[in-house]
Amino acid sequence: MSTDSITSTALATRIDAELRRRRQDVGQLQQQIALLAVRAIAERVRAKHPGIAAYGLNYTDQDGDFRVPGGYYATATADDEAVEDDELDNILDVYCGDLDDANAAAWQPFTIDGPPGALWDNGHLRLLIDAALRISVDHLAPPVVADATISDGWLVCPHCGGRDSIVEIDSATRKHRLSVDSDDQLGALMEDGDFQRIGFQCTNCDHKVDVPFEVYHG
């Protein structure tokens, strides 16, 4: 065997090892994407439709093995959809596209495939919202703080669209002057405190937001 042949074989072995490592990395990344997509679906469904227990996932009619929106259900095994929301479906469709057969081991444990003793037709599954909301997202980067807007006289959350749901969070250092009354009892006279703004937050979705307007305190 020539030196060139030995060198080539050794290099191919190293390439094979690197390919195995990278394929493993890709597989782990696909699973992480699937889990994040499932959590995102659950977050958006619960924020807009708190009474929905399960979100349907259908196979796409196009080429591929990914999922598409399949309905909103008040109970996990309900026969009929509780609501219709095409606007939200358009948003969730992006997340559904991240759920396919290749990463099914990651996301299917958060679904059911039918009532006890039966299966739904055409591979229909339902994502259990409460279960999906327990997926950890502690590894995520700090949330993006977006600007609230004013629409029709309402302050609107940029994350969930909630109206009149943004609160100011602050901390205060209060100084109360003490005095002694005729019975030698101590009293505290409440005076102005030193308030420091921490930020703003939506009480509907719990996201931090920026309010790019001057805030007057009454």
mmCIF file of the C-alpha atoms, coordinates in Angstrom:
data_MODEL
# 
_entry.id   MODEL 
# 
loop_
_atom_site.group_PDB 
_atom_site.id 
_atom_site.type_symbol 
_atom_site.label_atom_id 
_atom_site.label_alt_id 
_atom_site.label_comp_id 
_atom_site.label_asym_id 
_atom_site.label_entity_id 
_atom_site.label_seq_id 
_atom_site.pdbx_PDB_ins_code 
_atom_site.Cartn_x 
_atom_site.Cartn_y 
_atom_site.Cartn_z 
_atom_site.occupancy 
_atom_site.B_iso_or_equiv 
_atom_site.pdbx_formal_charge 
_atom_site.auth_seq_id 
_atom_site.auth_comp_id 
_atom_site.auth_asym_id 
_atom_site.auth_atom_id 
_atom_site.pdbx_PDB_model_num 
ATOM 1   C CA . MET A 1 1   ? 0.000   0.000  0.000  1.00 0.00 ? 1   MET A CA 1 
ATOM 2   C CA . SER A 1 2   ? 1.369   3.399  -0.980 1.00 0.00 ? 2   SER A CA 1 
ATOM 3   C CA . THR A 1 3   ? 2.003   6.218  1.448  1.00 0.00 ? 3   THR A CA 1 
ATOM 4   C CA . ASP A 1 4   ? -0.622  8.328  -0.337 1.00 0.00 ? 4   ASP A CA 1 
ATOM 5   C CA . SER A 1 5   ? -3.174  5.554  0.085  1.00 0.00 ? 5   SER A CA 1 
ATOM 6   C CA . ILE A 1 6   ? -2.427  5.205  3.796  1.00 0.00 ? 6   ILE A CA 1 
ATOM 7   C CA . THR A 1 7   ? -2.688  8.969  4.269  1.00 0.00 ? 7   THR A CA 1 
ATOM 8   C CA . SER A 1 8   ? -5.965  9.086  2.337  1.00 0.00 ? 8   SER A CA 1 
ATOM 9   C CA . THR A 1 9   ? -7.470  6.261  4.403  1.00 0.00 ? 9   THR A CA 1 
ATOM 10  C CA . ALA A 1 10  ? -6.424  7.889  7.652  1.00 0.00 ? 10  ALA A CA 1 
ATOM 11  C CA . LEU A 1 11  ? -7.951  11.175 6.565  1.00 0.00 ? 11  LEU A CA 1 
ATOM 12  C CA . ALA A 1 12  ? -11.178 9.432  5.575  1.00 0.00 ? 12  ALA A CA 1 
ATOM 13  C CA . THR A 1 13  ? -11.343 7.836  9.027  1.00 0.00 ? 13  THR A CA 1 
ATOM 14  C CA . ARG A 1 14  ? -10.957 11.235 10.649 1.00 0.00 ? 14  ARG A CA 1 
ATOM 15  C CA . ILE A 1 15  ? -13.667 12.640 8.362  1.00 0.00 ? 15  ILE A CA 1 
ATOM 16  C CA . ASP A 1 16  ? -15.971 9.761  9.293  1.00 0.00 ? 16  ASP A CA 1 
ATOM 17  C CA . ALA A 1 17  ? -15.457 10.503 12.980 1.00 0.00 ? 17  ALA A CA 1 
ATOM 18  C CA . GLU A 1 18  ? -16.169 14.195 12.451 1.00 0.00 ? 18  GLU A CA 1 
ATOM 19  C CA . LEU A 1 19  ? -19.295 13.408 10.428 1.00 0.00 ? 19  LEU A CA 1 
ATOM 20  C CA . ARG A 1 20  ? -20.604 11.157 13.189 1.00 0.00 ? 20  ARG A CA 1 
ATOM 21  C CA . ARG A 1 21  ? -20.040 13.921 15.735 1.00 0.00 ? 21  ARG A CA 1 
ATOM 22  C CA . ARG A 1 22  ? -21.721 16.546 13.594 1.00 0.00 ? 22  ARG A CA 1 
ATOM 23  C CA . ARG A 1 23  ? -24.677 14.283 12.788 1.00 0.00 ? 23  ARG A CA 1 
ATOM 24  C CA . GLN A 1 24  ? -25.132 13.745 16.485 1.00 0.00 ? 24  GLN A CA 1 
ATOM 25  C CA . ASP A 1 25  ? -25.004 17.506 17.031 1.00 0.00 ? 25  ASP A CA 1 
ATOM 26  C CA . VAL A 1 26  ? -27.619 18.000 14.299 1.00 0.00 ? 26  VAL A CA 1 
ATOM 27  C CA . GLY A 1 27  ? -29.875 15.388 15.879 1.00 0.00 ? 27  GLY A CA 1 
ATOM 28  C CA . GLN A 1 28  ? -29.651 17.087 19.261 1.00 0.00 ? 28  GLN A CA 1 
ATOM 29  C CA . LEU A 1 29  ? -30.302 20.484 17.674 1.00 0.00 ? 29  LEU A CA 1 
ATOM 30  C CA . GLN A 1 30  ? -33.400 19.156 15.889 1.00 0.00 ? 30  GLN A CA 1 
ATOM 31  C CA . GLN A 1 31  ? -34.750 17.837 19.184 1.00 0.00 ? 31  GLN A CA 1 
ATOM 32  C CA . GLN A 1 32  ? -34.119 21.167 20.903 1.00 0.00 ? 32  GLN A CA 1 
ATOM 33  C CA . ILE A 1 33  ? -35.897 22.995 18.070 1.00 0.00 ? 33  ILE A CA 1 
ATOM 34  C CA . ALA A 1 34  ? -38.869 20.645 18.394 1.00 0.00 ? 34  ALA A CA 1 
ATOM 35  C CA . LEU A 1 35  ? -39.160 21.192 22.146 1.00 0.00 ? 35  LEU A CA 1 
ATOM 36  C CA . LEU A 1 36  ? -38.973 24.967 21.741 1.00 0.00 ? 36  LEU A CA 1 
ATOM 37  C CA . ALA A 1 37  ? -41.622 24.856 19.004 1.00 0.00 ? 37  ALA A CA 1 
ATOM 38  C CA . VAL A 1 38  ? -43.953 22.822 21.227 1.00 0.00 ? 38  VAL A CA 1 
ATOM 39  C CA . ARG A 1 39  ? -43.473 25.235 24.127 1.00 0.00 ? 39  ARG A CA 1 
ATOM 40  C CA . ALA A 1 40  ? -44.082 28.209 21.819 1.00 0.00 ? 40  ALA A CA 1 
ATOM 41  C CA . ILE A 1 41  ? -47.350 26.695 20.568 1.00 0.00 ? 41  ILE A CA 1 
ATOM 42  C CA . ALA A 1 42  ? -48.519 26.098 24.126 1.00 0.00 ? 42  ALA A CA 1 
ATOM 43  C CA . GLU A 1 43  ? -47.546 29.610 25.235 1.00 0.00 ? 43  GLU A CA 1 
ATOM 44  C CA . ARG A 1 44  ? -49.449 31.317 22.432 1.00 0.00 ? 44  ARG A CA 1 
ATOM 45  C CA . VAL A 1 45  ? -52.530 29.101 22.714 1.00 0.00 ? 45  VAL A CA 1 
ATOM 46  C CA . ARG A 1 46  ? -52.775 29.559 26.483 1.00 0.00 ? 46  ARG A CA 1 
ATOM 47  C CA . ALA A 1 47  ? -52.260 33.333 26.233 1.00 0.00 ? 47  ALA A CA 1 
ATOM 48  C CA . LYS A 1 48  ? -55.071 33.825 23.720 1.00 0.00 ? 48  LYS A CA 1 
ATOM 49  C CA . HIS A 1 49  ? -57.408 30.940 24.602 1.00 0.00 ? 49  HIS A CA 1 
ATOM 50  C CA . PRO A 1 50  ? -56.976 30.049 28.294 1.00 0.00 ? 50  PRO A CA 1 
ATOM 51  C CA . GLY A 1 51  ? -59.741 27.435 28.165 1.00 0.00 ? 51  GLY A CA 1 
ATOM 52  C CA . ILE A 1 52  ? -58.087 25.308 25.479 1.00 0.00 ? 52  ILE A CA 1 
ATOM 53  C CA . ALA A 1 53  ? -56.599 22.041 26.762 1.00 0.00 ? 53  ALA A CA 1 
ATOM 54  C CA . ALA A 1 54  ? -55.223 20.589 23.520 1.00 0.00 ? 54  ALA A CA 1 
ATOM 55  C CA . TYR A 1 55  ? -54.076 21.786 20.108 1.00 0.00 ? 55  TYR A CA 1 
ATOM 56  C CA . GLY A 1 56  ? -54.463 19.543 17.080 1.00 0.00 ? 56  GLY A CA 1 
ATOM 57  C CA . LEU A 1 57  ? -51.517 18.551 14.884 1.00 0.00 ? 57  LEU A CA 1 
ATOM 58  C CA . ASN A 1 58  ? -52.267 17.130 11.438 1.00 0.00 ? 58  ASN A CA 1 
ATOM 59  C CA . TYR A 1 59  ? -49.960 15.715 8.798  1.00 0.00 ? 59  TYR A CA 1 
ATOM 60  C CA . THR A 1 60  ? -49.336 18.115 5.957  1.00 0.00 ? 60  THR A CA 1 
ATOM 61  C CA . ASP A 1 61  ? -51.054 17.464 2.617  1.00 0.00 ? 61  ASP A CA 1 
ATOM 62  C CA . GLN A 1 62  ? -47.860 18.582 0.892  1.00 0.00 ? 62  GLN A CA 1 
ATOM 63  C CA . ASP A 1 63  ? -44.685 16.589 0.405  1.00 0.00 ? 63  ASP A CA 1 
ATOM 64  C CA . GLY A 1 64  ? -42.999 16.006 3.727  1.00 0.00 ? 64  GLY A CA 1 
ATOM 65  C CA . ASP A 1 65  ? -43.689 14.550 7.126  1.00 0.00 ? 65  ASP A CA 1 
ATOM 66  C CA . PHE A 1 66  ? -44.116 17.726 9.178  1.00 0.00 ? 66  PHE A CA 1 
ATOM 67  C CA . ARG A 1 67  ? -47.240 18.911 10.983 1.00 0.00 ? 67  ARG A CA 1 
ATOM 68  C CA . VAL A 1 68  ? -49.818 21.632 10.350 1.00 0.00 ? 68  VAL A CA 1 
ATOM 69  C CA . PRO A 1 69  ? -52.457 23.241 12.613 1.00 0.00 ? 69  PRO A CA 1 
ATOM 70  C CA . GLY A 1 70  ? -55.284 20.883 13.515 1.00 0.00 ? 70  GLY A CA 1 
ATOM 71  C CA . GLY A 1 71  ? -57.734 22.699 15.765 1.00 0.00 ? 71  GLY A CA 1 
ATOM 72  C CA . TYR A 1 72  ? -58.404 23.911 19.292 1.00 0.00 ? 72  TYR A CA 1 
ATOM 73  C CA . TYR A 1 73  ? -60.034 21.576 21.804 1.00 0.00 ? 73  TYR A CA 1 
ATOM 74  C CA . ALA A 1 74  ? -61.474 22.345 25.240 1.00 0.00 ? 74  ALA A CA 1 
ATOM 75  C CA . THR A 1 75  ? -60.642 18.810 26.395 1.00 0.00 ? 75  THR A CA 1 
ATOM 76  C CA . ALA A 1 76  ? -57.919 16.528 25.105 1.00 0.00 ? 76  ALA A CA 1 
ATOM 77  C CA . THR A 1 77  ? -60.347 14.067 23.485 1.00 0.00 ? 77  THR A CA 1 
ATOM 78  C CA . ALA A 1 78  ? -63.187 16.417 22.497 1.00 0.00 ? 78  ALA A CA 1 
ATOM 79  C CA . ASP A 1 79  ? -64.946 15.577 19.222 1.00 0.00 ? 79  ASP A CA 1 
ATOM 80  C CA . ASP A 1 80  ? -65.460 19.154 18.078 1.00 0.00 ? 80  ASP A CA 1 
ATOM 81  C CA . GLU A 1 81  ? -63.253 22.212 18.015 1.00 0.00 ? 81  GLU A CA 1 
ATOM 82  C CA . ALA A 1 82  ? -63.986 24.776 20.716 1.00 0.00 ? 82  ALA A CA 1 
ATOM 83  C CA . VAL A 1 83  ? -62.914 27.817 18.714 1.00 0.00 ? 83  VAL A CA 1 
ATOM 84  C CA . GLU A 1 84  ? -61.623 28.771 15.294 1.00 0.00 ? 84  GLU A CA 1 
ATOM 85  C CA . ASP A 1 85  ? -58.698 31.181 15.043 1.00 0.00 ? 85  ASP A CA 1 
ATOM 86  C CA . ASP A 1 86  ? -57.166 31.476 11.596 1.00 0.00 ? 86  ASP A CA 1 
ATOM 87  C CA . GLU A 1 87  ? -55.004 34.399 12.658 1.00 0.00 ? 87  GLU A CA 1 
ATOM 88  C CA . LEU A 1 88  ? -53.332 32.403 15.425 1.00 0.00 ? 88  LEU A CA 1 
ATOM 89  C CA . ASP A 1 89  ? -53.111 29.321 13.190 1.00 0.00 ? 89  ASP A CA 1 
ATOM 90  C CA . ASN A 1 90  ? -51.026 31.332 10.732 1.00 0.00 ? 90  ASN A CA 1 
ATOM 91  C CA . ILE A 1 91  ? -48.547 32.049 13.526 1.00 0.00 ? 91  ILE A CA 1 
ATOM 92  C CA . LEU A 1 92  ? -48.526 28.490 14.880 1.00 0.00 ? 92  LEU A CA 1 
ATOM 93  C CA . ASP A 1 93  ? -48.061 27.019 11.407 1.00 0.00 ? 93  ASP A CA 1 
ATOM 94  C CA . VAL A 1 94  ? -44.394 28.062 11.539 1.00 0.00 ? 94  VAL A CA 1 
ATOM 95  C CA . TYR A 1 95  ? -43.860 26.117 14.768 1.00 0.00 ? 95  TYR A CA 1 
ATOM 96  C CA . CYS A 1 96  ? -45.771 23.112 13.446 1.00 0.00 ? 96  CYS A CA 1 
ATOM 97  C CA . GLY A 1 97  ? -43.325 22.962 10.534 1.00 0.00 ? 97  GLY A CA 1 
ATOM 98  C CA . ASP A 1 98  ? -40.559 22.240 13.077 1.00 0.00 ? 98  ASP A CA 1 
ATOM 99  C CA . LEU A 1 99  ? -42.346 19.057 14.199 1.00 0.00 ? 99  LEU A CA 1 
ATOM 100 C CA . ASP A 1 100 ? -41.607 16.099 11.937 1.00 0.00 ? 100 ASP A CA 1 
ATOM 101 C CA . ASP A 1 101 ? -40.937 12.384 12.060 1.00 0.00 ? 101 ASP A CA 1 
ATOM 102 C CA . ALA A 1 102 ? -37.176 12.898 12.410 1.00 0.00 ? 102 ALA A CA 1 
ATOM 103 C CA . ASN A 1 103 ? -37.520 14.637 15.777 1.00 0.00 ? 103 ASN A CA 1 
ATOM 104 C CA . ALA A 1 104 ? -40.759 12.951 16.872 1.00 0.00 ? 104 ALA A CA 1 
ATOM 105 C CA . ALA A 1 105 ? -39.063 11.327 19.856 1.00 0.00 ? 105 ALA A CA 1 
ATOM 106 C CA . ALA A 1 106 ? -38.688 14.784 21.373 1.00 0.00 ? 106 ALA A CA 1 
ATOM 107 C CA . TRP A 1 107 ? -42.187 16.208 20.876 1.00 0.00 ? 107 TRP A CA 1 
ATOM 108 C CA . GLN A 1 108 ? -44.610 13.280 20.627 1.00 0.00 ? 108 GLN A CA 1 
ATOM 109 C CA . PRO A 1 109 ? -44.472 12.513 24.391 1.00 0.00 ? 109 PRO A CA 1 
ATOM 110 C CA . PHE A 1 110 ? -46.427 15.756 24.845 1.00 0.00 ? 110 PHE A CA 1 
ATOM 111 C CA . THR A 1 111 ? -49.267 14.536 22.597 1.00 0.00 ? 111 THR A CA 1 
ATOM 112 C CA . ILE A 1 112 ? -51.996 11.914 22.521 1.00 0.00 ? 112 ILE A CA 1 
ATOM 113 C CA . ASP A 1 113 ? -53.131 10.003 19.424 1.00 0.00 ? 113 ASP A CA 1 
ATOM 114 C CA . GLY A 1 114 ? -56.718 9.296  20.416 1.00 0.00 ? 114 GLY A CA 1 
ATOM 115 C CA . PRO A 1 115 ? -59.148 8.511  23.223 1.00 0.00 ? 115 PRO A CA 1 
ATOM 116 C CA . PRO A 1 116 ? -58.575 5.305  25.225 1.00 0.00 ? 116 PRO A CA 1 
ATOM 117 C CA . GLY A 1 117 ? -58.733 2.286  22.936 1.00 0.00 ? 117 GLY A CA 1 
ATOM 118 C CA . ALA A 1 118 ? -58.920 4.231  19.689 1.00 0.00 ? 118 ALA A CA 1 
ATOM 119 C CA . LEU A 1 119 ? -56.824 6.263  17.274 1.00 0.00 ? 119 LEU A CA 1 
ATOM 120 C CA . TRP A 1 120 ? -57.740 9.363  15.350 1.00 0.00 ? 120 TRP A CA 1 
ATOM 121 C CA . ASP A 1 121 ? -57.688 9.157  11.565 1.00 0.00 ? 121 ASP A CA 1 
ATOM 122 C CA . ASN A 1 122 ? -54.794 10.194 9.337  1.00 0.00 ? 122 ASN A CA 1 
ATOM 123 C CA . GLY A 1 123 ? -52.227 10.415 12.124 1.00 0.00 ? 123 GLY A CA 1 
ATOM 124 C CA . HIS A 1 124 ? -54.030 13.271 13.890 1.00 0.00 ? 124 HIS A CA 1 
ATOM 125 C CA . LEU A 1 125 ? -52.405 14.122 17.228 1.00 0.00 ? 125 LEU A CA 1 
ATOM 126 C CA . ARG A 1 126 ? -53.218 16.610 19.953 1.00 0.00 ? 126 ARG A CA 1 
ATOM 127 C CA . LEU A 1 127 ? -50.658 18.577 21.870 1.00 0.00 ? 127 LEU A CA 1 
ATOM 128 C CA . LEU A 1 128 ? -51.474 18.721 25.596 1.00 0.00 ? 128 LEU A CA 1 
ATOM 129 C CA . ILE A 1 129 ? -51.078 22.381 26.515 1.00 0.00 ? 129 ILE A CA 1 
ATOM 130 C CA . ASP A 1 130 ? -50.446 21.929 30.246 1.00 0.00 ? 130 ASP A CA 1 
ATOM 131 C CA . ALA A 1 131 ? -47.772 19.298 29.609 1.00 0.00 ? 131 ALA A CA 1 
ATOM 132 C CA . ALA A 1 132 ? -46.035 21.429 26.975 1.00 0.00 ? 132 ALA A CA 1 
ATOM 133 C CA . LEU A 1 133 ? -45.965 24.428 29.302 1.00 0.00 ? 133 LEU A CA 1 
ATOM 134 C CA . ARG A 1 134 ? -43.729 22.434 31.654 1.00 0.00 ? 134 ARG A CA 1 
ATOM 135 C CA . ILE A 1 135 ? -40.928 22.182 29.076 1.00 0.00 ? 135 ILE A CA 1 
ATOM 136 C CA . SER A 1 136 ? -37.914 23.976 30.517 1.00 0.00 ? 136 SER A CA 1 
ATOM 137 C CA . VAL A 1 137 ? -36.657 27.060 28.721 1.00 0.00 ? 137 VAL A CA 1 
ATOM 138 C CA . ASP A 1 138 ? -34.045 28.027 31.310 1.00 0.00 ? 138 ASP A CA 1 
ATOM 139 C CA . HIS A 1 139 ? -31.319 27.816 28.661 1.00 0.00 ? 139 HIS A CA 1 
ATOM 140 C CA . LEU A 1 140 ? -32.838 30.547 26.505 1.00 0.00 ? 140 LEU A CA 1 
ATOM 141 C CA . ALA A 1 141 ? -31.135 33.866 25.939 1.00 0.00 ? 141 ALA A CA 1 
ATOM 142 C CA . PRO A 1 142 ? -32.584 36.857 27.820 1.00 0.00 ? 142 PRO A CA 1 
ATOM 143 C CA . PRO A 1 143 ? -35.946 37.874 26.336 1.00 0.00 ? 143 PRO A CA 1 
ATOM 144 C CA . VAL A 1 144 ? -36.130 40.645 23.783 1.00 0.00 ? 144 VAL A CA 1 
ATOM 145 C CA . VAL A 1 145 ? -37.726 43.708 25.344 1.00 0.00 ? 145 VAL A CA 1 
ATOM 146 C CA . ALA A 1 146 ? -39.979 45.242 22.695 1.00 0.00 ? 146 ALA A CA 1 
ATOM 147 C CA . ASP A 1 147 ? -41.806 48.578 22.688 1.00 0.00 ? 147 ASP A CA 1 
ATOM 148 C CA . ALA A 1 148 ? -45.446 48.836 23.699 1.00 0.00 ? 148 ALA A CA 1 
ATOM 149 C CA . THR A 1 149 ? -47.686 50.792 21.361 1.00 0.00 ? 149 THR A CA 1 
ATOM 150 C CA . ILE A 1 150 ? -50.823 52.890 21.733 1.00 0.00 ? 150 ILE A CA 1 
ATOM 151 C CA . SER A 1 151 ? -53.811 51.826 19.610 1.00 0.00 ? 151 SER A CA 1 
ATOM 152 C CA . ASP A 1 152 ? -57.345 53.249 19.829 1.00 0.00 ? 152 ASP A CA 1 
ATOM 153 C CA . GLY A 1 153 ? -56.555 54.731 23.216 1.00 0.00 ? 153 GLY A CA 1 
ATOM 154 C CA . TRP A 1 154 ? -55.141 51.485 24.631 1.00 0.00 ? 154 TRP A CA 1 
ATOM 155 C CA . LEU A 1 155 ? -51.579 50.621 25.621 1.00 0.00 ? 155 LEU A CA 1 
ATOM 156 C CA . VAL A 1 156 ? -50.890 47.367 23.750 1.00 0.00 ? 156 VAL A CA 1 
ATOM 157 C CA . CYS A 1 157 ? -48.365 44.644 24.642 1.00 0.00 ? 157 CYS A CA 1 
ATOM 158 C CA . PRO A 1 158 ? -45.985 43.941 21.717 1.00 0.00 ? 158 PRO A CA 1 
ATOM 159 C CA . HIS A 1 159 ? -45.745 40.255 22.642 1.00 0.00 ? 159 HIS A CA 1 
ATOM 160 C CA . CYS A 1 160 ? -49.315 39.031 23.166 1.00 0.00 ? 160 CYS A CA 1 
ATOM 161 C CA . GLY A 1 161 ? -51.394 41.975 21.949 1.00 0.00 ? 161 GLY A CA 1 
ATOM 162 C CA . GLY A 1 162 ? -52.984 42.394 25.370 1.00 0.00 ? 162 GLY A CA 1 
ATOM 163 C CA . ARG A 1 163 ? -54.702 45.724 26.014 1.00 0.00 ? 163 ARG A CA 1 
ATOM 164 C CA . ASP A 1 164 ? -54.548 47.626 29.292 1.00 0.00 ? 164 ASP A CA 1 
ATOM 165 C CA . SER A 1 165 ? -52.353 44.864 30.731 1.00 0.00 ? 165 SER A CA 1 
ATOM 166 C CA . ILE A 1 166 ? -49.013 46.648 31.206 1.00 0.00 ? 166 ILE A CA 1 
ATOM 167 C CA . VAL A 1 167 ? -47.937 47.674 34.687 1.00 0.00 ? 167 VAL A CA 1 
ATOM 168 C CA . GLU A 1 168 ? -45.020 49.713 35.976 1.00 0.00 ? 168 GLU A CA 1 
ATOM 169 C CA . ILE A 1 169 ? -42.772 47.956 38.471 1.00 0.00 ? 169 ILE A CA 1 
ATOM 170 C CA . ASP A 1 170 ? -40.793 50.045 40.909 1.00 0.00 ? 170 ASP A CA 1 
ATOM 171 C CA . SER A 1 171 ? -39.028 49.926 44.245 1.00 0.00 ? 171 SER A CA 1 
ATOM 172 C CA . ALA A 1 172 ? -39.273 52.538 46.948 1.00 0.00 ? 172 ALA A CA 1 
ATOM 173 C CA . THR A 1 173 ? -37.220 53.750 49.865 1.00 0.00 ? 173 THR A CA 1 
ATOM 174 C CA . ARG A 1 174 ? -39.600 55.324 52.358 1.00 0.00 ? 174 ARG A CA 1 
ATOM 175 C CA . LYS A 1 175 ? -38.633 57.531 55.309 1.00 0.00 ? 175 LYS A CA 1 
ATOM 176 C CA . HIS A 1 176 ? -41.223 57.916 58.061 1.00 0.00 ? 176 HIS A CA 1 
ATOM 177 C CA . ARG A 1 177 ? -40.602 60.534 60.725 1.00 0.00 ? 177 ARG A CA 1 
ATOM 178 C CA . LEU A 1 178 ? -41.112 59.120 64.221 1.00 0.00 ? 178 LEU A CA 1 
ATOM 179 C CA . SER A 1 179 ? -42.835 61.050 66.987 1.00 0.00 ? 179 SER A CA 1 
ATOM 180 C CA . VAL A 1 180 ? -43.843 60.405 70.599 1.00 0.00 ? 180 VAL A CA 1 
ATOM 181 C CA . ASP A 1 181 ? -47.403 61.176 71.649 1.00 0.00 ? 181 ASP A CA 1 
ATOM 182 C CA . SER A 1 182 ? -48.739 62.113 75.067 1.00 0.00 ? 182 SER A CA 1 
ATOM 183 C CA . ASP A 1 183 ? -48.931 58.450 76.109 1.00 0.00 ? 183 ASP A CA 1 
ATOM 184 C CA . ASP A 1 184 ? -45.318 57.871 75.139 1.00 0.00 ? 184 ASP A CA 1 
ATOM 185 C CA . GLN A 1 185 ? -46.456 55.831 72.130 1.00 0.00 ? 185 GLN A CA 1 
ATOM 186 C CA . LEU A 1 186 ? -44.372 56.033 68.971 1.00 0.00 ? 186 LEU A CA 1 
ATOM 187 C CA . GLY A 1 187 ? -46.026 57.041 65.775 1.00 0.00 ? 187 GLY A CA 1 
ATOM 188 C CA . ALA A 1 188 ? -44.706 57.160 62.198 1.00 0.00 ? 188 ALA A CA 1 
ATOM 189 C CA . LEU A 1 189 ? -45.648 60.024 59.899 1.00 0.00 ? 189 LEU A CA 1 
ATOM 190 C CA . MET A 1 190 ? -45.713 58.729 56.338 1.00 0.00 ? 190 MET A CA 1 
ATOM 191 C CA . GLU A 1 191 ? -43.816 61.070 54.068 1.00 0.00 ? 191 GLU A CA 1 
ATOM 192 C CA . ASP A 1 192 ? -42.875 60.961 50.411 1.00 0.00 ? 192 ASP A CA 1 
ATOM 193 C CA . GLY A 1 193 ? -40.799 58.005 49.342 1.00 0.00 ? 193 GLY A CA 1 
ATOM 194 C CA . ASP A 1 194 ? -37.977 57.749 46.855 1.00 0.00 ? 194 ASP A CA 1 
ATOM 195 C CA . PHE A 1 195 ? -39.393 55.639 44.010 1.00 0.00 ? 195 PHE A CA 1 
ATOM 196 C CA . GLN A 1 196 ? -37.092 54.031 41.455 1.00 0.00 ? 196 GLN A CA 1 
ATOM 197 C CA . ARG A 1 197 ? -38.522 52.499 38.319 1.00 0.00 ? 197 ARG A CA 1 
ATOM 198 C CA . ILE A 1 198 ? -37.485 48.910 37.639 1.00 0.00 ? 198 ILE A CA 1 
ATOM 199 C CA . GLY A 1 199 ? -39.340 48.509 34.380 1.00 0.00 ? 199 GLY A CA 1 
ATOM 200 C CA . PHE A 1 200 ? -42.637 47.573 32.762 1.00 0.00 ? 200 PHE A CA 1 
ATOM 201 C CA . GLN A 1 201 ? -44.285 44.167 32.420 1.00 0.00 ? 201 GLN A CA 1 
ATOM 202 C CA . CYS A 1 202 ? -47.404 42.722 30.801 1.00 0.00 ? 202 CYS A CA 1 
ATOM 203 C CA . THR A 1 203 ? -49.638 40.987 33.351 1.00 0.00 ? 203 THR A CA 1 
ATOM 204 C CA . ASN A 1 204 ? -51.217 38.925 30.590 1.00 0.00 ? 204 ASN A CA 1 
ATOM 205 C CA . CYS A 1 205 ? -48.104 37.173 29.212 1.00 0.00 ? 205 CYS A CA 1 
ATOM 206 C CA . ASP A 1 206 ? -45.506 38.176 31.871 1.00 0.00 ? 206 ASP A CA 1 
ATOM 207 C CA . HIS A 1 207 ? -43.108 39.579 29.254 1.00 0.00 ? 207 HIS A CA 1 
ATOM 208 C CA . LYS A 1 208 ? -41.047 42.643 30.042 1.00 0.00 ? 208 LYS A CA 1 
ATOM 209 C CA . VAL A 1 209 ? -41.791 45.556 27.732 1.00 0.00 ? 209 VAL A CA 1 
ATOM 210 C CA . ASP A 1 210 ? -40.491 49.029 27.034 1.00 0.00 ? 210 ASP A CA 1 
ATOM 211 C CA . VAL A 1 211 ? -42.858 51.992 27.177 1.00 0.00 ? 211 VAL A CA 1 
ATOM 212 C CA . PRO A 1 212 ? -41.372 54.654 24.868 1.00 0.00 ? 212 PRO A CA 1 
ATOM 213 C CA . PHE A 1 213 ? -43.627 57.392 26.219 1.00 0.00 ? 213 PHE A CA 1 
ATOM 214 C CA . GLU A 1 214 ? -43.422 59.736 29.169 1.00 0.00 ? 214 GLU A CA 1 
ATOM 215 C CA . VAL A 1 215 ? -45.315 58.342 32.141 1.00 0.00 ? 215 VAL A CA 1 
ATOM 216 C CA . TYR A 1 216 ? -47.095 60.760 34.465 1.00 0.00 ? 216 TYR A CA 1 
ATOM 217 C CA . HIS A 1 217 ? -47.785 59.664 38.027 1.00 0.00 ? 217 HIS A CA 1 
ATOM 218 C CA . GLY A 1 218 ? -51.032 60.744 39.610 1.00 0.00 ? 218 GLY A CA 1 
# 
